[in-house]
Coordinates of C-alpha atoms and ligand atoms in Angstrom, one line a residue:
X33 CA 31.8 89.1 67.3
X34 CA 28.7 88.8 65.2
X35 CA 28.8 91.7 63.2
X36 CA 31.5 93.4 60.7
X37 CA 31.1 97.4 60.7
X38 CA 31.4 98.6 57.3
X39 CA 30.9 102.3 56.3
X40 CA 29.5 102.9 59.3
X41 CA 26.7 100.4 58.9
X42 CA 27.0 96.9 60.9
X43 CA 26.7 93.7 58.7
X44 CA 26.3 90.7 60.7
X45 CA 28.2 87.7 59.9
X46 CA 25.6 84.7 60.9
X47 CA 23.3 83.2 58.8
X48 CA 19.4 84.9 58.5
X49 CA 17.1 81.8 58.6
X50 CA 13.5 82.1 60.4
X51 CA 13.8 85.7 60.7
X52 CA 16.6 85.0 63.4
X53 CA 20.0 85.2 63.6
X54 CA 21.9 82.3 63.8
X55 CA 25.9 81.3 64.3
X56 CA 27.5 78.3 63.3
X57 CA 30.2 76.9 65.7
X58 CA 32.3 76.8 62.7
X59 CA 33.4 80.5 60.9
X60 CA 35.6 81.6 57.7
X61 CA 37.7 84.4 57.2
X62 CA 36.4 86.9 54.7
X63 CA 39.0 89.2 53.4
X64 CA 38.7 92.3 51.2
X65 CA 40.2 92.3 47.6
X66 CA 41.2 95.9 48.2
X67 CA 44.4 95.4 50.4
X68 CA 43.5 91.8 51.1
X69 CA 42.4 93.4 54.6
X70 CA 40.2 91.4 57.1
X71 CA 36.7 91.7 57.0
X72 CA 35.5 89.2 59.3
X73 CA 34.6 85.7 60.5
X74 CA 31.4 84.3 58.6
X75 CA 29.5 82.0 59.6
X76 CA 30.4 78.5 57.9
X77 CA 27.0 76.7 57.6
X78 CA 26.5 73.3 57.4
X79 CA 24.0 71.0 56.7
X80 CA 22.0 71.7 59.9
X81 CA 21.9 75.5 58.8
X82 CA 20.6 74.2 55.1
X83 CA 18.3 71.9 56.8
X84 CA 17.0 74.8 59.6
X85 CA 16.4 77.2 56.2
X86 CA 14.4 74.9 54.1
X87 CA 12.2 74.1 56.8
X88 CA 11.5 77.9 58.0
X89 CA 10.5 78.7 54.3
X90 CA 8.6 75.8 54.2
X91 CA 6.7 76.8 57.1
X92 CA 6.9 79.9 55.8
X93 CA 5.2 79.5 52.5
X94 CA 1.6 78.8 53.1
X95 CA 0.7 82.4 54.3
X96 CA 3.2 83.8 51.8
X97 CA 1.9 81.9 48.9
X98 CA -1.9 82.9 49.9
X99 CA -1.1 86.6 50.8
X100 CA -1.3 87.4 47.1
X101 CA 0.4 89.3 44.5
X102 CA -0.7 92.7 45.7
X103 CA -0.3 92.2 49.2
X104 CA 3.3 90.8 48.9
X105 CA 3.5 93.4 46.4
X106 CA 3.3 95.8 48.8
X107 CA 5.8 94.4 51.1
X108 CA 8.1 94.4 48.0
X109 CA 7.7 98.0 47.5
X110 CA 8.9 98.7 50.8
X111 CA 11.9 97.0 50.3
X112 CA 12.8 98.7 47.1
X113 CA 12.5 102.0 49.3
X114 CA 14.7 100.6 51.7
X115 CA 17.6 99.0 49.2
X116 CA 16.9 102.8 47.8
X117 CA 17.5 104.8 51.2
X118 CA 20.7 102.3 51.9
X119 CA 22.4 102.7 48.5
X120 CA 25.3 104.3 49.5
X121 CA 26.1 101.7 52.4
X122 CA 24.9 98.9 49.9
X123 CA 27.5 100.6 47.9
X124 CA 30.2 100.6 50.2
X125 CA 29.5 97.1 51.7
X126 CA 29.9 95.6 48.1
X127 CA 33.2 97.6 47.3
X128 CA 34.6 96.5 49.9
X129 CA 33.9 92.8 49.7
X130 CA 34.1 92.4 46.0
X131 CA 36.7 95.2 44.8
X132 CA 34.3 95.8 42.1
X133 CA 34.4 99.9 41.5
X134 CA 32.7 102.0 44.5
X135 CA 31.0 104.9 41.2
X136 CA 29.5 102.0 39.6
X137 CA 27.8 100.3 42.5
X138 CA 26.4 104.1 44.0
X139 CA 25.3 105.2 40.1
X140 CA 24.1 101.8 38.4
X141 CA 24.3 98.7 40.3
X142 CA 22.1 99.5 43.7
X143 CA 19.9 101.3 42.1
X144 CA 19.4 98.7 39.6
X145 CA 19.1 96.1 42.8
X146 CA 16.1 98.3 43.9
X147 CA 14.4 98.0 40.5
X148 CA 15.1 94.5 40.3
X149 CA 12.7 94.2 43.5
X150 CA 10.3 96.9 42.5
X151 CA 9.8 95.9 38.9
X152 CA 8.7 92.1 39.9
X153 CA 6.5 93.3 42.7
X154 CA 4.7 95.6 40.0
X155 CA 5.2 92.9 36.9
X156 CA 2.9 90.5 39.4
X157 CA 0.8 93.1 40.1
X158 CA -0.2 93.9 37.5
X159 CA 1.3 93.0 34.2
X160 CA 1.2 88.8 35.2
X161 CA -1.7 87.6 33.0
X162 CA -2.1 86.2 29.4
X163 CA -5.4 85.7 27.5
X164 CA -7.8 83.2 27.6
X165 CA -7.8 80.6 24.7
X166 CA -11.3 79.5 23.7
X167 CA -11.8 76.2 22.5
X168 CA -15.3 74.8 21.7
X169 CA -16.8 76.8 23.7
X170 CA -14.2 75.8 26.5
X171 CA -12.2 78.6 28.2
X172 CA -8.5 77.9 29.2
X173 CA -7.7 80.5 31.9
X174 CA -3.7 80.2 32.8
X175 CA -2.2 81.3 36.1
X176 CA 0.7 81.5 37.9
X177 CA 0.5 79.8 41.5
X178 CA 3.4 79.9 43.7
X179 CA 5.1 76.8 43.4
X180 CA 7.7 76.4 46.9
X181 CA 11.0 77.1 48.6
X182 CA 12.7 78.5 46.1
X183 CA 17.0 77.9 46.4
X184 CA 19.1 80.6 44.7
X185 CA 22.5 80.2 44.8
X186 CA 25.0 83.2 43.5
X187 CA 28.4 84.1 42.1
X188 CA 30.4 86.9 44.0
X189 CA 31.2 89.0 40.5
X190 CA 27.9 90.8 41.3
X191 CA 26.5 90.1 44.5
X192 CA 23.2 91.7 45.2
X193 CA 22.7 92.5 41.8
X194 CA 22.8 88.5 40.6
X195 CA 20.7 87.3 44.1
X196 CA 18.2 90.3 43.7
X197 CA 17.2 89.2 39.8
X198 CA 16.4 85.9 41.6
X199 CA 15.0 87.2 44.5
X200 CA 12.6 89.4 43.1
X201 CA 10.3 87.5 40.9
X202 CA 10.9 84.6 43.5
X203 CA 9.0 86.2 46.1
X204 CA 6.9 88.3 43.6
X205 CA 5.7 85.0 42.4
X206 CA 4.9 83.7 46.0
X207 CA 7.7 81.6 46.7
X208 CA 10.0 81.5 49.5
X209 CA 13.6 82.0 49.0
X210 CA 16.8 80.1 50.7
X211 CA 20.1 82.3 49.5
X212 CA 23.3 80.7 49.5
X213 CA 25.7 83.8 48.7
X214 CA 29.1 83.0 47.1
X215 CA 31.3 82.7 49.9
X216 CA 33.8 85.6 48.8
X217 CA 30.6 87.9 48.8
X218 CA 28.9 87.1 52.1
X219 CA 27.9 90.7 53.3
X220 CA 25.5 92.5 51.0
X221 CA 23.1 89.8 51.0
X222 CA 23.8 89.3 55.3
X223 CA 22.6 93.0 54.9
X224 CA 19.9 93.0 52.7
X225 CA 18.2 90.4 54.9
X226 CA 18.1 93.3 57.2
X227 CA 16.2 95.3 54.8
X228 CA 13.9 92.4 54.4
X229 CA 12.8 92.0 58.1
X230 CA 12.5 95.9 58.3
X231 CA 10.3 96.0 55.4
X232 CA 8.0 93.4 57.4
X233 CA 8.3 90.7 54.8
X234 CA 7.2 88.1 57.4
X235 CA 10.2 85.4 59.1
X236 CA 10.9 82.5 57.2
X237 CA 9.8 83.9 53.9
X238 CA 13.7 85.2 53.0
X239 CA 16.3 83.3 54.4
X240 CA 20.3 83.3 53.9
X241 CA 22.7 80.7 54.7
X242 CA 26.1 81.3 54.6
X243 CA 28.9 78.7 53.8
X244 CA 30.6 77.2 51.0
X245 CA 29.3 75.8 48.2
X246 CA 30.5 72.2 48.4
X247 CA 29.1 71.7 52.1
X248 CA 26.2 73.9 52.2
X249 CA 25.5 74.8 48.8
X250 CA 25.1 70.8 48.3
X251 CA 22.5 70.3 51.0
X252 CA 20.1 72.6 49.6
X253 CA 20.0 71.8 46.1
X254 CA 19.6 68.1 47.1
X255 CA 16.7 68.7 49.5
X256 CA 13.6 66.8 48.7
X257 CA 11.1 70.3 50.3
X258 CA 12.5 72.9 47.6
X259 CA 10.8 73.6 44.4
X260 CA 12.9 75.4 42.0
X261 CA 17.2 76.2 42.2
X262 CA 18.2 79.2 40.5
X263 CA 22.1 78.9 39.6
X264 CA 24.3 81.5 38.2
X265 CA 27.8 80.7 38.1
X266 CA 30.3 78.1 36.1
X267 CA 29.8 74.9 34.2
X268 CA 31.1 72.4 36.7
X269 CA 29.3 73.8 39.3
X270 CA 25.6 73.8 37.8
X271 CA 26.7 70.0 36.3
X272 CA 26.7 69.0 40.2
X273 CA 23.9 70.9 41.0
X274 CA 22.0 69.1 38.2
X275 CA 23.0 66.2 39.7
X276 CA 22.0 67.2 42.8
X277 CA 18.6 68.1 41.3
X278 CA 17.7 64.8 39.4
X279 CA 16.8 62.7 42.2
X280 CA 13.8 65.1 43.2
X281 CA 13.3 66.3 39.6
X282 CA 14.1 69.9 41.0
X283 CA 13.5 72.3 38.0
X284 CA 16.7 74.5 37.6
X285 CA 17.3 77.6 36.1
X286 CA 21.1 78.1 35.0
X287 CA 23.0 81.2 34.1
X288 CA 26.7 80.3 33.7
X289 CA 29.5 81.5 31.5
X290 CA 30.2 82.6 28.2
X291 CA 33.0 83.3 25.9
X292 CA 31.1 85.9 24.3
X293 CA 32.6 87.6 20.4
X294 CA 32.3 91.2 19.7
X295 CA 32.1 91.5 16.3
X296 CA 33.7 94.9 14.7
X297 CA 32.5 94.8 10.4
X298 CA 34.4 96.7 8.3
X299 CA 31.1 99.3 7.9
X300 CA 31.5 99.7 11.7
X301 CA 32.2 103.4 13.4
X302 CA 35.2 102.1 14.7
X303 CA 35.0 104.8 17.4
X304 CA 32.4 103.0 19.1
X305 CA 33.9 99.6 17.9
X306 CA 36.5 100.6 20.3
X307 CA 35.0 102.1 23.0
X308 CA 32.7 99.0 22.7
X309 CA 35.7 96.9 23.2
X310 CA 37.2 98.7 25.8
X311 CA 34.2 98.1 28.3
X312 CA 34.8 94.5 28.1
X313 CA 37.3 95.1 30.7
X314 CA 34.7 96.4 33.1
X315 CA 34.7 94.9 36.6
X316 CA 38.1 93.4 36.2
X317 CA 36.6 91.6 33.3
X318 CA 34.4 89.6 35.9
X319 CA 31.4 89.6 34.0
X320 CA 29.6 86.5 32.1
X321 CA 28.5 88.5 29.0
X322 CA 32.0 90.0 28.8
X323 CA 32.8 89.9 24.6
X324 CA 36.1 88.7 25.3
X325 CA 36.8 87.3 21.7
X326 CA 37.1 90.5 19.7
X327 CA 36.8 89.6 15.8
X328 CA 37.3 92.1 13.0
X329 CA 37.4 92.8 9.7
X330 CA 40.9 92.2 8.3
X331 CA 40.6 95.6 6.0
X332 CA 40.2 97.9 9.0
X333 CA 42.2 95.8 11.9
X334 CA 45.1 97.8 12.2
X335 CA 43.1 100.8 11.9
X336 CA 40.6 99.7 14.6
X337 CA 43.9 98.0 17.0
X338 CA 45.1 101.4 16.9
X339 CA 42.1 103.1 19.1
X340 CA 41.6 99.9 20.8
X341 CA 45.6 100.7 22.6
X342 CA 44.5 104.3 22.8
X343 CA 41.4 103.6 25.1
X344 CA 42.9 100.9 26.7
X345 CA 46.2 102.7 27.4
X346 CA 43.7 105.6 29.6
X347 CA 42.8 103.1 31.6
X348 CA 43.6 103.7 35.0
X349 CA 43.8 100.9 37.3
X350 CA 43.8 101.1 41.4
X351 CA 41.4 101.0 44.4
X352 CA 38.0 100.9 43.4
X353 CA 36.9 103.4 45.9
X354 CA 39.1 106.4 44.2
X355 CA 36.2 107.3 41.8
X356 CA 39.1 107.8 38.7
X357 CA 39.5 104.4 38.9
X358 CA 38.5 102.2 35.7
X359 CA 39.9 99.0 36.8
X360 CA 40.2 97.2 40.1
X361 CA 41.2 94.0 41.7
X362 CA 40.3 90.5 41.1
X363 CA 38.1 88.8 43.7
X364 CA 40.3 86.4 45.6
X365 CA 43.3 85.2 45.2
X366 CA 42.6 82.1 44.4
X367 CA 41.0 83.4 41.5
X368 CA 43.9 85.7 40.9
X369 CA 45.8 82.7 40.0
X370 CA 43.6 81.1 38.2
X371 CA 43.7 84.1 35.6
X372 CA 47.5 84.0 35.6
X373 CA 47.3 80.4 35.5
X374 CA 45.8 80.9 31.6
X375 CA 47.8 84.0 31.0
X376 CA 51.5 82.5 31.8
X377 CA 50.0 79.2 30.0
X378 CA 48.9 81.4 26.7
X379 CA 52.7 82.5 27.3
X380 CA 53.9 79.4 27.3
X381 CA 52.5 78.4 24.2
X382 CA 54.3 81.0 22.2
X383 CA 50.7 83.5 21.8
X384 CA 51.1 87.0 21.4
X385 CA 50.2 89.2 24.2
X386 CA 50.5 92.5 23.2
X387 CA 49.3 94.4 26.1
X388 CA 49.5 93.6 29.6
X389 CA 50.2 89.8 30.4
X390 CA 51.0 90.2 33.9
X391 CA 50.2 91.0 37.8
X392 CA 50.2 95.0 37.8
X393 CA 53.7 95.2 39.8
X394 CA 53.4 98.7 41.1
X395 CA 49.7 97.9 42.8
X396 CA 50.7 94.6 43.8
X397 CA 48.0 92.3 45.6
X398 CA 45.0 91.3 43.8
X399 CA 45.8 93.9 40.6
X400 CA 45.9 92.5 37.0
X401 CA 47.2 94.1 34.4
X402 CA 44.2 94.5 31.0
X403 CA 45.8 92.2 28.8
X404 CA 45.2 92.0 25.0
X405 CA 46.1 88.2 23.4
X406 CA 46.8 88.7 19.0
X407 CA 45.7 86.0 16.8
X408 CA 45.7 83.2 19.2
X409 CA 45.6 80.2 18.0
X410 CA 42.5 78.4 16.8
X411 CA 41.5 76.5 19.5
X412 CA 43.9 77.3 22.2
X413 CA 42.9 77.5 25.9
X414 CA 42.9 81.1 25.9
X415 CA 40.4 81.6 23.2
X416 CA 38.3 78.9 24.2
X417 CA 37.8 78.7 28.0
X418 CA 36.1 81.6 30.0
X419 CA 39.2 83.3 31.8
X420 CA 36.7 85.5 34.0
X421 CA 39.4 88.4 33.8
X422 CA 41.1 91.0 32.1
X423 CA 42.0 89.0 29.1
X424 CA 40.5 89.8 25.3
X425 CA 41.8 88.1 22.2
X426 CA 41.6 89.7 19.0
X427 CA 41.1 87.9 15.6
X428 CA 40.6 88.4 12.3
X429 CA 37.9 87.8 9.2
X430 CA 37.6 87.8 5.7
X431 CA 34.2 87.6 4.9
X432 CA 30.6 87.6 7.3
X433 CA 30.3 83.7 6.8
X434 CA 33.8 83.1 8.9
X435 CA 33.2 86.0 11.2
X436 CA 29.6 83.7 11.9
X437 CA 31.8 80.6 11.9
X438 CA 34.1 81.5 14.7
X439 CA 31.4 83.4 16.6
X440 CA 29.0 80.3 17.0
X441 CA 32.2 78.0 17.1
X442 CA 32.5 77.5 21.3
X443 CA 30.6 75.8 23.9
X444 CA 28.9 78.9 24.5
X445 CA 26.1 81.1 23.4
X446 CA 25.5 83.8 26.6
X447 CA 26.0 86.6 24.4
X448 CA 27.3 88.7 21.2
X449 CA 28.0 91.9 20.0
X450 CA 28.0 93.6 16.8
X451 CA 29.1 96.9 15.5
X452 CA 28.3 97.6 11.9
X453 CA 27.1 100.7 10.1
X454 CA 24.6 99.3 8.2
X455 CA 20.8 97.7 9.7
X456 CA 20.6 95.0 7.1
X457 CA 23.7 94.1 7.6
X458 CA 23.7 94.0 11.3
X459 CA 20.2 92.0 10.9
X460 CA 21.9 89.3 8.6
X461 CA 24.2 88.4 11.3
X462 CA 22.3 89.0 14.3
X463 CA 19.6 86.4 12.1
X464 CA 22.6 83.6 12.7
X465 CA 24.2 83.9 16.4
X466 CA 23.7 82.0 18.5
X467 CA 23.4 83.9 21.7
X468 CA 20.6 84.4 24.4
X469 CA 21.0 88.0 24.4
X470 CA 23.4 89.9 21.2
X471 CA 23.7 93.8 21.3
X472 CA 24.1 96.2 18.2
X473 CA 26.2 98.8 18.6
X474 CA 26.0 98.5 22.5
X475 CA 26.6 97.0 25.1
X476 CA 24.5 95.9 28.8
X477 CA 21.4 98.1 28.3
X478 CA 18.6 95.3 28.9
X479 CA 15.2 95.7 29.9
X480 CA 13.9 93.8 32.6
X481 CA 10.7 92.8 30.7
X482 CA 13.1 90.8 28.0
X483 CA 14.5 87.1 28.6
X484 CA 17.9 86.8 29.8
X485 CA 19.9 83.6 29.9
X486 CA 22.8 81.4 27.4
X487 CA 22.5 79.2 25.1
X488 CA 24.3 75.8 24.7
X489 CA 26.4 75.6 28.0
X490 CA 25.8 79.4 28.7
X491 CA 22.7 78.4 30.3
X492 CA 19.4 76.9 30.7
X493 CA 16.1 78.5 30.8
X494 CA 15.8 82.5 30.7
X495 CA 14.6 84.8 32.9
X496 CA 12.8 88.2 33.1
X497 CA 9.3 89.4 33.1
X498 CA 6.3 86.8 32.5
X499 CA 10.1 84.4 31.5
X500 CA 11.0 84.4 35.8
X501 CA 7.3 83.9 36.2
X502 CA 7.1 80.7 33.8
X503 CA 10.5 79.6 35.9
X504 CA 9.6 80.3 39.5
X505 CA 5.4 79.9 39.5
X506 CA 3.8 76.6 38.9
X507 CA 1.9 77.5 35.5
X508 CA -1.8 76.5 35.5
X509 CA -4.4 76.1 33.2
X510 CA -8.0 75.7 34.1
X511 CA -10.0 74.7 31.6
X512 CA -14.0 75.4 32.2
X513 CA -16.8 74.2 30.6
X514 CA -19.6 75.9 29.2
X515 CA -22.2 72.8 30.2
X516 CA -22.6 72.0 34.1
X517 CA -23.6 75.0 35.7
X518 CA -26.4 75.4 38.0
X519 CA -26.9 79.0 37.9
Ligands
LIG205 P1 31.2 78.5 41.2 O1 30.2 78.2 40.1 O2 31.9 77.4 41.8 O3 30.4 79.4 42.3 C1 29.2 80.0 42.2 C2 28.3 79.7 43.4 O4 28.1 78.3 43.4 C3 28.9 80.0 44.8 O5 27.9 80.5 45.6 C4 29.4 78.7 45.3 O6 29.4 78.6 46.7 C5 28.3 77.8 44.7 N1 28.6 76.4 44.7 C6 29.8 75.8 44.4 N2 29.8 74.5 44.4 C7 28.5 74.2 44.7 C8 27.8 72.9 44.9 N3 28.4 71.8 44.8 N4 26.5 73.0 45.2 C9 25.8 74.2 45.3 N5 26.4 75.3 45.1 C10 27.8 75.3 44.9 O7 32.2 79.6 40.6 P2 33.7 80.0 41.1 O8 34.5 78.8 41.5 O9 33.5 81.1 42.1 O10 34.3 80.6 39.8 C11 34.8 79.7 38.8 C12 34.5 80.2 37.4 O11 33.1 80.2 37.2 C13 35.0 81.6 37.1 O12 36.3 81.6 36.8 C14 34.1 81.9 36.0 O13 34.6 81.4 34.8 C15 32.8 81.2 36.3 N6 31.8 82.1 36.9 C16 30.8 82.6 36.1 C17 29.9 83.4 36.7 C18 28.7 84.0 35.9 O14 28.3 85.1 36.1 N7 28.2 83.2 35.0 C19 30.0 84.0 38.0 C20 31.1 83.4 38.8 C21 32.0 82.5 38.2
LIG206 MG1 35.1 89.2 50.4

């Protein structure tokens, strides 16, 4: 069977390359992190499906490159009406592949894959442009000319939302697009290739191959006909990729993980401070800016542990289609053990795990309990690697130059909080993170006009407004002369 029905909608299971449908002989089983029910056989693509993808959007990308901004524009507004007409399915399609909670994907995160399309289509439109720089009577006009075949490859935490900031100012920019989808997440992006065909974004320019990483995944980035690779995922992975890259000097983009600190100061309002906190278990703690290194101020640590337990206690964990739920399962099994792995490890060691710790035993399956490590050790696994789960640590500091210290002491720099009551404060140690993005007194609200990506090993490059431009488009300058001219 070639398609999987889900909410009534049917999500084929084959790759999307040419504007056609295509099997491979070979398939995997996609299950769903719900109830570890199965979903269907995918399409397992191998390196002739890579091959067969790369070539349609080369084909592809003359016509698309010289429709224009407002033409392809256009084509991209239509598809940000469809992804807005098929929220709810988008919705239920995602919940059901990922386990990530059914209220957030219907309220924020299709929605947000709509604008993601919409506002690159509009930024090219009409927002792409910087001034001219005058220079002896020489003008230096810049542009952005569409540079390729364009390889995104994405993480399953957050499907559609991850490919669709890659996707948008891809195309927007004139380039066509190869998606690899993680292959835990196959089915939103199977879907939204749909969309793209019924929005008449013409064959070739969007293509997705299906597969794993290590067999398809490996084809693509290596091809000698792409132009750019847009990564988001772990460290190992985008080390291969840039590998994989160096032989064709393949420009990457790279959005990886983080180990991010949340910063509580003893003039915070430690009612926010906690609430604050408490989000970092969103998704099942799945989420590369996740602050899961909470550090306070010694003075007001007990006092701020105390609402931390009472927020964290309401949580209510379950199927994330029961719109109560806060928290629900981890992806895969695989990666299921993998966070147990560093939890019974942390255990092992002798750290203090004061909440949670362990597999939620009346849920069973794919269910973690929100765990809470005390004062780990300096240095220990758990407060150094990126668990990609439930798991927060909590620290504490004396004074602002040791809250700094172990903030900016990892391998990471994605991102940062910091609540404090006082601006000049807050600015002092905002001044010193290191961190591509750092919120004050907040957390996740980002504009799509600002630059998002880590620093250090959280990333390279940044992306958003004119930033995915500079990334995706080949930047020109033209210089012209005053002298010459004939007219
Ligand atoms: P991963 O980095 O291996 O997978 C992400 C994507 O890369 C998938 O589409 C995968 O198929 C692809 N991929 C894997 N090997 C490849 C290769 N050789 N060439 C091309 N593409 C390849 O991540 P994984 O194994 O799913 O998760 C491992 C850890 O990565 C997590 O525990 C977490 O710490 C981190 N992670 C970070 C994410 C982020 O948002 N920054 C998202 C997902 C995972
Ligand atoms: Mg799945």
């Amino acid at each position: 069977m070639s398609f999987i029905e889900v909410a009534g909608a049917k999500v084929d299971t084959r790759h999307f390359i040419g504007g056609q449908r295509i099997a491979s002989s070979q398939t995997y089983t996609n299950t769903s992190p719900i109830d570890g029910s199965f979903l269907g056989e995918i399409s397992r693509g191998s390196a002739v499906e890579a091959n067969e993808a790369v070539a349609a959007a080369k084909r592809a990308f003359p016509a698309w490159s010289a429709l224009g901004p407002v033409k392809r524009g256009e084509l991209l507004l239509r598809l940000a009406e469809l992804v807005e007409e098929n929220i709810e399915t988008l919705a239920q399609i995602e919940t059901m592949d990922n386990g990530s909670l059914l209220r957030s994907h219907r309220r924020g995160v299709m929605p947000r894959v709509a604008l993601n399309i919409r506002f690159f289509a509009e930024w090219a439109m009409n927002e792409l442009k910087h001034e001219a720089f005058e220079t002896r009577g020489h003008t230096n006009n810049i542009s952005w000319d569409p540079s390729g075949v364009a390889v995104l490859i994405t993480p399953w935490n957050a499907p559609l939302m991850l490919a669709t900031w890659k996707i948008g100012p891809a195309l927007a920019a004139g380039d066509t697009v190869v998606l690899k989808p993680a292959e835990w997440t196959p089915l939103t992006a199977s879907f939204f290739a749909d969309l793209t065909k019924q929005a008449g974004i013409p064959d070739g320019v969007f293509n997705v191959v299906l597969g794993f990483g290590r067999e398809v995944g490996a084809v693509l980035t290596s091809h000698p006909d792409i132009s750019r690779i847009s990564f988001t995922g772990s460290v190992p992975t985008a080390k291969v990729i840039a590998h994989a890259a160096a032989d064709n000097l393949t420009p990457c983009s790279f959005e990886l993980g983080g180990k991010s600190p949340l910063l509580v100061f003893e003039d915070a309002d430690l009612e926010l401070a906690a609430e604050l906190a408490v989000e970092q278990y969103d998704n099942a703690g799945q989420v590369c800016l996740s602050g899961t290194r909470i550090l306070v101020h010694e003075n007001i640590a007990d006092a701020f542990a105390e609402k931390f337990r009472e927020r964290a206690s309401k949580l209510k964990q379950g199927d994330p289609r029961d719109p109560e739920t806060d928290i629900g399962p981890q992806i895969h099994q695989v990666h299921f053990d993998r966070i147990k792995g560093f939890v019974d490890r942390a255990k092992a060691e002798g750290q203090d795990i004061v909440m949670g710790g362990q597999p939620n035993a009346e849920l069973g399956g794919l269910f973690f309990e929100p765990t809470l490590v005390k004062n780990p050790t300096p240095g220990s696994e758990i407060v150094t690697a990126e668990v990609f789960g439930p798991v927060l640590c909590m620290q504490t500091f004396k004074t602002d130059a040791e809250a700094l210290e172990m903030a900016n002491g990892t391998e990471f720099g994605l991102a940062a909080v910091v609540v404090s009551g006082n601006r000049d404060h807050a600015k002092r140690i905002t001044d010193e993170l290191v961190a591509g993005t750092i919120w004050v007194n907040c957390f996740f609200v980002r504009d799509l006009r600002a630059p998002f990506g880590g620093s250090k090993k959280s990333g390279v490059g940044r992306e958003g407004g004119n930033w995915s431009f500079d990334f995706y488009a080949d930047v020109k300058n033209t210089v012209v002369s005053p002298n010459g001219w004939k007219e």
